[in-house]
PDB file of C-alpha atoms in Angstrom:
ATOM      1  CA  UNK A  23      -0.011   0.026   0.038  1.00 52.00           C
ATOM      2  CA  UNK A  24       1.487   3.301  -0.957  1.00 55.00           C
ATOM      3  CA  UNK A  25       1.652   6.312   1.312  1.00 56.00           C
ATOM      4  CA  UNK A  26      -1.087   8.198  -0.501  1.00 54.00           C
ATOM      5  CA  UNK A  27      -3.567   5.328   0.010  1.00 54.00           C
ATOM      6  CA  UNK A  28      -2.648   5.259   3.631  1.00 52.00           C
ATOM      7  CA  UNK A  29      -3.355   8.910   4.072  1.00 53.00           C
ATOM      8  CA  UNK A  30      -6.711   8.459   2.394  1.00 54.00           C
ATOM      9  CA  UNK A  31      -7.664   5.632   4.707  1.00 52.00           C
ATOM     10  CA  UNK A  32      -6.650   7.561   7.674  1.00 53.00           C
ATOM     11  CA  UNK A  33      -8.778  10.519   6.519  1.00 58.00           C
ATOM     12  CA  UNK A  34     -11.884   8.375   5.962  1.00 48.00           C
ATOM     13  CA  UNK A  35     -11.411   6.733   9.347  1.00 50.00           C
ATOM     14  CA  UNK A  36     -11.134  10.112  10.936  1.00 56.00           C
ATOM     15  CA  UNK A  37     -14.150  11.386   9.087  1.00 56.00           C
ATOM     16  CA  UNK A  38     -16.143   8.355  10.181  1.00 59.00           C
ATOM     17  CA  UNK A  39     -15.104   8.843  13.777  1.00 60.00           C
ATOM     18  CA  UNK A  40     -16.146  12.510  13.585  1.00 59.00           C
ATOM     19  CA  UNK A  41     -19.484  11.524  12.101  1.00 52.00           C
ATOM     20  CA  UNK A  42     -20.038   8.867  14.679  1.00 61.00           C
ATOM     21  CA  UNK A  43     -19.150  11.359  17.484  1.00 62.00           C
ATOM     22  CA  UNK A  44     -21.545  13.915  16.081  1.00 57.00           C
ATOM     23  CA  UNK A  45     -24.204  11.267  15.660  1.00 56.00           C
ATOM     24  CA  UNK A  46     -23.812  10.216  19.288  1.00 64.00           C
ATOM     25  CA  UNK A  47     -23.969  13.834  20.380  1.00 65.00           C
ATOM     26  CA  UNK A  48     -27.057  14.439  18.281  1.00 64.00           C
ATOM     27  CA  UNK A  49     -28.597  11.189  19.729  1.00 69.00           C
ATOM     28  CA  UNK A  50     -27.888  12.474  23.236  1.00 71.00           C
ATOM     29  CA  UNK A  51     -29.507  15.803  22.350  1.00 63.00           C
ATOM     30  CA  UNK A  52     -32.575  14.081  20.875  1.00 69.00           C
ATOM     31  CA  UNK A  53     -32.828  11.831  23.856  1.00 78.00           C
ATOM     32  CA  UNK A  54     -32.671  14.711  26.217  1.00 78.00           C
ATOM     33  CA  UNK A  55     -35.347  16.544  24.199  1.00 80.00           C
ATOM     34  CA  UNK A  56     -37.518  13.433  24.182  1.00 65.00           C
ATOM     35  CA  UNK A  57     -37.114  13.086  28.027  1.00 78.00           C
ATOM     36  CA  UNK A  58     -37.917  16.793  28.496  1.00 71.00           C
ATOM     37  CA  UNK A  59     -40.956  16.558  26.253  1.00 69.00           C
ATOM     38  CA  UNK A  60     -42.156  13.468  28.174  1.00 69.00           C
ATOM     39  CA  UNK A  61     -41.663  15.195  31.505  1.00 77.00           C
ATOM     40  CA  UNK A  62     -43.521  18.191  30.239  1.00 73.00           C
ATOM     41  CA  UNK A  63     -46.400  16.082  29.030  1.00 71.00           C
ATOM     42  CA  UNK A  64     -46.448  14.114  32.315  1.00 70.00           C
ATOM     43  CA  UNK A  65     -46.384  17.323  34.536  1.00 73.00           C
ATOM     44  CA  UNK A  66     -49.118  18.891  32.353  1.00 63.00           C
ATOM     45  CA  UNK A  67     -51.276  15.788  32.729  1.00 61.00           C
ATOM     46  CA  UNK A  68     -50.747  15.756  36.470  1.00 59.00           C
ATOM     47  CA  UNK A  69     -51.516  19.496  36.727  1.00 62.00           C
ATOM     48  CA  UNK A  70     -54.613  19.132  34.561  1.00 71.00           C
ATOM     49  CA  UNK A  71     -55.830  16.310  36.720  1.00 69.00           C
ATOM     50  CA  UNK A  72     -55.282  18.247  39.869  1.00 75.00           C
ATOM     51  CA  UNK A  73     -57.051  21.319  38.429  1.00 53.00           C
ATOM     52  CA  UNK A  74     -59.893  19.060  37.241  1.00 66.00           C
ATOM     53  CA  UNK A  75     -60.095  17.496  40.827  1.00 65.00           C
ATOM     54  CA  UNK A  76     -60.099  21.019  42.442  1.00 65.00           C
ATOM     55  CA  UNK A  77     -62.682  22.243  40.003  1.00 60.00           C
ATOM     56  CA  UNK A  78     -64.824  19.230  40.827  1.00 67.00           C
ATOM     57  CA  UNK A  79     -64.547  19.900  44.471  1.00 71.00           C
ATOM     58  CA  UNK A  80     -65.415  23.575  44.134  1.00 65.00           C
ATOM     59  CA  UNK A  81     -68.420  22.714  42.056  1.00 63.00           C
ATOM     60  CA  UNK A  82     -69.504  20.208  44.646  1.00 60.00           C
ATOM     61  CA  UNK A  83     -69.088  22.828  47.419  1.00 53.00           C
ATOM     62  CA  UNK A  84     -71.008  25.426  45.379  1.00 63.00           C
ATOM     63  CA  UNK A  85     -73.707  23.010  44.639  1.00 54.00           C
ATOM     64  CA  UNK A  86     -74.005  22.145  48.276  1.00 57.00           C
ATOM     65  CA  UNK A  87     -74.066  25.837  49.236  1.00 53.00           C
ATOM     66  CA  UNK A  88     -76.798  26.447  46.781  1.00 52.00           C
ATOM     67  CA  UNK A  89     -78.792  23.583  48.018  1.00 49.00           C
ATOM     68  CA  UNK A  90     -78.365  24.739  51.578  1.00 48.00           C
ATOM     69  CA  UNK A  91     -79.465  28.221  50.616  1.00 48.00           C
ATOM     70  CA  UNK A  92     -82.422  26.935  48.712  1.00 46.00           C
ATOM     71  CA  UNK A  93     -83.401  24.713  51.691  1.00 43.00           C
ATOM     72  CA  UNK A  94     -83.022  27.554  54.213  1.00 55.00           C
ATOM     73  CA  UNK A  95     -84.833  29.912  51.837  1.00 62.00           C
ATOM     74  CA  UNK A  96     -87.625  27.438  51.363  1.00 65.00           C
ATOM     75  CA  UNK A  97     -87.842  26.847  55.131  1.00 63.00           C
ATOM     76  CA  UNK A  98     -88.027  30.503  55.731  1.00 60.00           C
ATOM     77  CA  UNK A  99     -90.841  30.927  53.256  1.00 68.00           C
ATOM     78  CA  UNK A 100     -92.777  28.031  54.872  1.00 72.00           C
ATOM     79  CA  UNK A 101     -91.829  28.664  58.461  1.00 80.00           C
ATOM     80  CA  UNK A 102     -90.307  32.161  58.796  1.00 84.00           C
ATOM     81  CA  UNK A 103     -90.417  32.000  62.642  1.00 89.00           C
ATOM     82  CA  UNK A 104     -88.473  28.719  62.466  1.00 82.00           C
ATOM     83  CA  UNK A 105     -89.431  25.134  61.537  1.00 79.00           C
ATOM     84  CA  UNK A 106     -89.603  24.339  65.274  1.00 75.00           C
ATOM     85  CA  UNK A 107     -92.062  27.224  65.883  1.00 80.00           C
ATOM     86  CA  UNK A 108     -94.774  26.360  63.313  1.00 84.00           C
ATOM     87  CA  UNK A 109     -97.526  27.637  65.708  1.00 91.00           C
ATOM     88  CA  UNK A 110     -95.977  31.164  65.407  1.00 94.00           C
ATOM     89  CA  UNK A 111     -97.133  33.392  62.646  1.00 93.00           C
ATOM     90  CA  UNK A 112     -94.946  35.966  60.934  1.00 94.00           C
ATOM     91  CA  UNK A 113     -95.904  39.555  60.371  1.00 94.00           C
ATOM     92  CA  UNK A 114     -93.752  42.573  59.599  1.00 93.00           C
ATOM     93  CA  UNK A 115     -90.595  41.460  61.306  1.00 92.00           C
ATOM     94  CA  UNK A 116     -92.033  39.773  64.266  1.00 95.00           C
ATOM     95  CA  UNK A 117     -93.669  36.437  65.170  1.00 96.00           C
ATOM     96  CA  UNK A 118     -97.024  36.006  66.865  1.00 97.00           C
ATOM     97  CA  UNK A 119     -98.650  33.281  68.826  1.00 97.00           C
ATOM     98  CA  UNK A 120    -102.473  33.092  69.162  1.00 97.00           C
ATOM     99  CA  UNK A 121    -103.299  30.893  72.206  1.00 97.00           C
ATOM    100  CA  UNK A 122    -105.669  27.995  72.199  1.00 95.00           C
ATOM    101  CA  UNK A 123    -106.501  28.238  75.919  1.00 97.00           C
ATOM    102  CA  UNK A 124    -108.032  30.831  78.101  1.00 97.00           C
ATOM    103  CA  UNK A 125    -106.472  32.335  81.189  1.00 98.00           C
ATOM    104  CA  UNK A 126    -106.102  35.520  83.247  1.00 98.00           C
ATOM    105  CA  UNK A 127    -104.059  38.477  82.072  1.00 98.00           C
ATOM    106  CA  UNK A 128    -101.234  37.805  84.506  1.00 98.00           C
ATOM    107  CA  UNK A 129    -101.007  34.100  83.703  1.00 98.00           C
ATOM    108  CA  UNK A 130    -101.000  35.002  80.011  1.00 98.00           C
ATOM    109  CA  UNK A 131     -98.187  37.384  80.637  1.00 98.00           C
ATOM    110  CA  UNK A 132     -96.144  34.652  82.249  1.00 98.00           C
ATOM    111  CA  UNK A 133     -96.973  32.147  79.506  1.00 97.00           C
ATOM    112  CA  UNK A 134     -95.612  34.552  76.894  1.00 97.00           C
ATOM    113  CA  UNK A 135     -92.432  35.126  78.933  1.00 97.00           C
ATOM    114  CA  UNK A 136     -91.811  31.402  79.230  1.00 96.00           C
ATOM    115  CA  UNK A 137     -91.908  31.366  75.437  1.00 94.00           C
ATOM    116  CA  UNK A 138     -89.313  34.106  75.308  1.00 94.00           C
ATOM    117  CA  UNK A 139     -91.902  36.687  74.152  1.00 96.00           C
ATOM    118  CA  UNK A 140     -94.416  39.188  75.501  1.00 98.00           C
ATOM    119  CA  UNK A 141     -98.047  39.927  75.327  1.00 98.00           C
ATOM    120  CA  UNK A 142     -98.539  41.742  71.976  1.00 98.00           C
ATOM    121  CA  UNK A 143     -98.018  45.554  71.721  1.00 97.00           C
ATOM    122  CA  UNK A 144    -100.308  47.001  69.069  1.00 97.00           C
ATOM    123  CA  UNK A 145     -98.653  50.256  67.959  1.00 95.00           C
ATOM    124  CA  UNK A 146     -99.889  50.589  64.435  1.00 95.00           C
ATOM    125  CA  UNK A 147    -102.947  50.144  62.289  1.00 96.00           C
ATOM    126  CA  UNK A 148    -101.187  47.547  60.175  1.00 96.00           C
ATOM    127  CA  UNK A 149    -100.495  45.364  63.215  1.00 97.00           C
ATOM    128  CA  UNK A 150    -104.045  46.015  64.416  1.00 96.00           C
ATOM    129  CA  UNK A 151    -105.390  44.724  61.156  1.00 96.00           C
ATOM    130  CA  UNK A 152    -103.241  41.586  61.298  1.00 96.00           C
ATOM    131  CA  UNK A 153    -104.205  40.728  64.884  1.00 95.00           C
ATOM    132  CA  UNK A 154    -107.815  41.700  64.358  1.00 93.00           C
ATOM    133  CA  UNK A 155    -108.111  39.428  61.358  1.00 92.00           C
ATOM    134  CA  UNK A 156    -106.735  36.473  63.363  1.00 91.00           C
ATOM    135  CA  UNK A 157    -108.823  37.045  66.535  1.00 91.00           C
ATOM    136  CA  UNK A 158    -112.266  37.624  64.936  1.00 84.00           C
ATOM    137  CA  UNK A 159    -115.170  36.531  67.037  1.00 85.00           C
ATOM    138  CA  UNK A 160    -113.019  35.843  70.116  1.00 93.00           C
ATOM    139  CA  UNK A 161    -111.384  37.860  72.979  1.00 96.00           C
ATOM    140  CA  UNK A 162    -107.570  38.028  73.256  1.00 98.00           C
ATOM    141  CA  UNK A 163    -105.390  39.679  75.915  1.00 98.00           C
ATOM    142  CA  UNK A 164    -102.881  42.285  74.701  1.00 98.00           C
ATOM    143  CA  UNK A 165     -99.998  43.841  76.623  1.00 98.00           C
ATOM    144  CA  UNK A 166    -101.746  46.952  77.853  1.00 98.00           C
ATOM    145  CA  UNK A 167    -102.762  47.731  81.468  1.00 97.00           C
ATOM    146  CA  UNK A 168    -103.382  50.589  83.904  1.00 95.00           C
ATOM    147  CA  UNK A 169    -102.826  48.576  87.086  1.00 93.00           C
ATOM    148  CA  UNK A 170    -100.077  50.897  88.313  1.00 92.00           C
ATOM    149  CA  UNK A 171    -102.212  53.992  88.129  1.00 92.00           C
ATOM    150  CA  UNK A 172    -105.833  54.125  87.134  1.00 91.00           C
ATOM    151  CA  UNK A 173    -106.400  55.738  83.859  1.00 89.00           C
ATOM    152  CA  UNK A 174    -102.580  55.813  83.074  1.00 95.00           C
ATOM    153  CA  UNK A 175    -102.419  53.061  80.426  1.00 97.00           C
ATOM    154  CA  UNK A 176     -99.049  51.500  79.818  1.00 97.00           C
ATOM    155  CA  UNK A 177     -97.690  49.089  77.244  1.00 97.00           C
ATOM    156  CA  UNK A 178     -95.861  46.074  78.655  1.00 96.00           C
ATOM    157  CA  UNK A 179     -92.595  46.928  76.760  1.00 95.00           C
ATOM    158  CA  UNK A 180     -92.491  50.688  77.714  1.00 95.00           C
ATOM    159  CA  UNK A 181     -93.895  51.858  74.377  1.00 95.00           C
ATOM    160  CA  UNK A 182     -95.261  55.261  74.903  1.00 95.00           C
ATOM    161  CA  UNK A 183     -99.123  54.866  75.062  1.00 96.00           C
ATOM    162  CA  UNK A 184     -99.845  58.637  74.723  1.00 93.00           C
ATOM    163  CA  UNK A 185     -98.203  59.089  71.350  1.00 94.00           C
ATOM    164  CA  UNK A 186     -98.961  55.826  69.702  1.00 92.00           C
ATOM    165  CA  UNK A 187    -101.885  54.147  67.943  1.00 95.00           C
ATOM    166  CA  UNK A 188    -105.006  53.154  69.915  1.00 96.00           C
ATOM    167  CA  UNK A 189    -108.181  51.315  68.905  1.00 96.00           C
ATOM    168  CA  UNK A 190    -110.583  51.441  71.793  1.00 96.00           C
ATOM    169  CA  UNK A 191    -114.172  50.420  71.308  1.00 95.00           C
ATOM    170  CA  UNK A 192    -116.468  53.419  71.661  1.00 93.00           C
ATOM    171  CA  UNK A 193    -117.041  54.292  75.260  1.00 93.00           C
ATOM    172  CA  UNK A 194    -113.937  52.369  76.391  1.00 94.00           C
ATOM    173  CA  UNK A 195    -111.954  52.210  78.583  1.00 94.00           C
ATOM    174  CA  UNK A 196    -114.606  52.900  81.179  1.00 93.00           C
ATOM    175  CA  UNK A 197    -113.208  51.024  84.201  1.00 87.00           C
ATOM    176  CA  UNK A 198    -116.703  49.465  84.779  1.00 85.00           C
ATOM    177  CA  UNK A 199    -117.073  48.526  88.503  1.00 84.00           C
ATOM    178  CA  UNK A 200    -113.768  50.380  89.209  1.00 87.00           C
ATOM    179  CA  UNK A 201    -111.986  47.085  88.460  1.00 89.00           C
ATOM    180  CA  UNK A 202    -111.109  46.995  84.785  1.00 93.00           C
ATOM    181  CA  UNK A 203    -107.303  47.392  84.545  1.00 95.00           C
ATOM    182  CA  UNK A 204    -106.321  45.074  81.638  1.00 97.00           C
ATOM    183  CA  UNK A 205    -107.018  45.392  77.951  1.00 97.00           C
ATOM    184  CA  UNK A 206    -108.148  42.775  75.464  1.00 97.00           C
ATOM    185  CA  UNK A 207    -109.494  42.670  71.933  1.00 96.00           C
ATOM    186  CA  UNK A 208    -113.190  42.725  71.817  1.00 91.00           C
ATOM    187  CA  UNK A 209    -115.211  40.389  69.541  1.00 81.00           C
ATOM    188  CA  UNK A 210    -115.103  43.099  66.811  1.00 87.00           C
ATOM    189  CA  UNK A 211    -111.287  43.403  67.233  1.00 92.00           C
ATOM    190  CA  UNK A 212    -111.543  46.720  69.041  1.00 95.00           C
ATOM    191  CA  UNK A 213    -110.056  47.248  72.551  1.00 97.00           C
ATOM    192  CA  UNK A 214    -111.880  46.912  75.706  1.00 96.00           C
ATOM    193  CA  UNK A 215    -110.786  47.143  79.410  1.00 95.00           C
ATOM    194  CA  UNK A 216    -111.869  44.355  81.688  1.00 96.00           C
ATOM    195  CA  UNK A 217    -110.929  42.932  85.096  1.00 96.00           C
ATOM    196  CA  UNK A 218    -107.514  41.173  84.923  1.00 97.00           C
ATOM    197  CA  UNK A 219    -108.688  37.899  86.328  1.00 97.00           C
ATOM    198  CA  UNK A 220    -111.109  37.472  83.422  1.00 97.00           C
ATOM    199  CA  UNK A 221    -110.120  34.411  81.353  1.00 97.00           C
ATOM    200  CA  UNK A 222    -109.678  34.769  77.625  1.00 96.00           C
ATOM    201  CA  UNK A 223    -107.197  33.893  74.955  1.00 98.00           C
ATOM    202  CA  UNK A 224    -103.937  35.929  74.444  1.00 98.00           C
ATOM    203  CA  UNK A 225    -101.467  37.020  71.847  1.00 98.00           C
ATOM    204  CA  UNK A 226     -97.708  36.774  72.301  1.00 98.00           C
ATOM    205  CA  UNK A 227     -95.151  38.447  70.111  1.00 97.00           C
ATOM    206  CA  UNK A 228     -91.380  38.179  69.754  1.00 95.00           C
ATOM    207  CA  UNK A 229     -88.684  39.451  67.246  1.00 93.00           C
ATOM    208  CA  UNK A 230     -88.104  37.283  64.244  1.00 85.00           C
ATOM    209  CA  UNK A 231     -84.540  36.434  65.343  1.00 69.00           C
ATOM    210  CA  UNK A 232     -84.533  35.892  69.040  1.00 49.00           C
TER     211      UNK A 232
END
């Protein structure tokens, strides 16, 4: 073999080695790129699954909240004074109880207090209308008395009697027999004074949120 052929063989060998090295380096780069791509895809899939799971949880919580709101809203519409107080009736921010038994004014006062309420204070025509409609043809105690001083009528909660609404029956209060110190709704719904030991129904009232 002559020297020229030897140089040619060496050059081819070198070129082949360089090509193989380059190929190996390219293979490494491609492998790294493939690994990076795989990692990105994997991380994206994990992230998406977590986002999806969180989204599902949020939707579940929102759905539950909506259901609770709907239930509480529905309960309020059906029983504004509370599902455990179905015998109480709602009107204008307060709840009213119309008794089914008769008793004296003082006993009625105590009964209302035991139910965390008081005998009704009728200080407006709107409230009078509401109570009057519910007590038609019967007599019901209200929280009005002049026991402390004859002729000085006082509402049970301190509401100023002299400056607020009244609805006395014509000729009342008349303190008949000098012994009529408690007020009740007459059969017509108008007010009448009568002796406090008289037994009749009674109306209690309490705030909506007690």
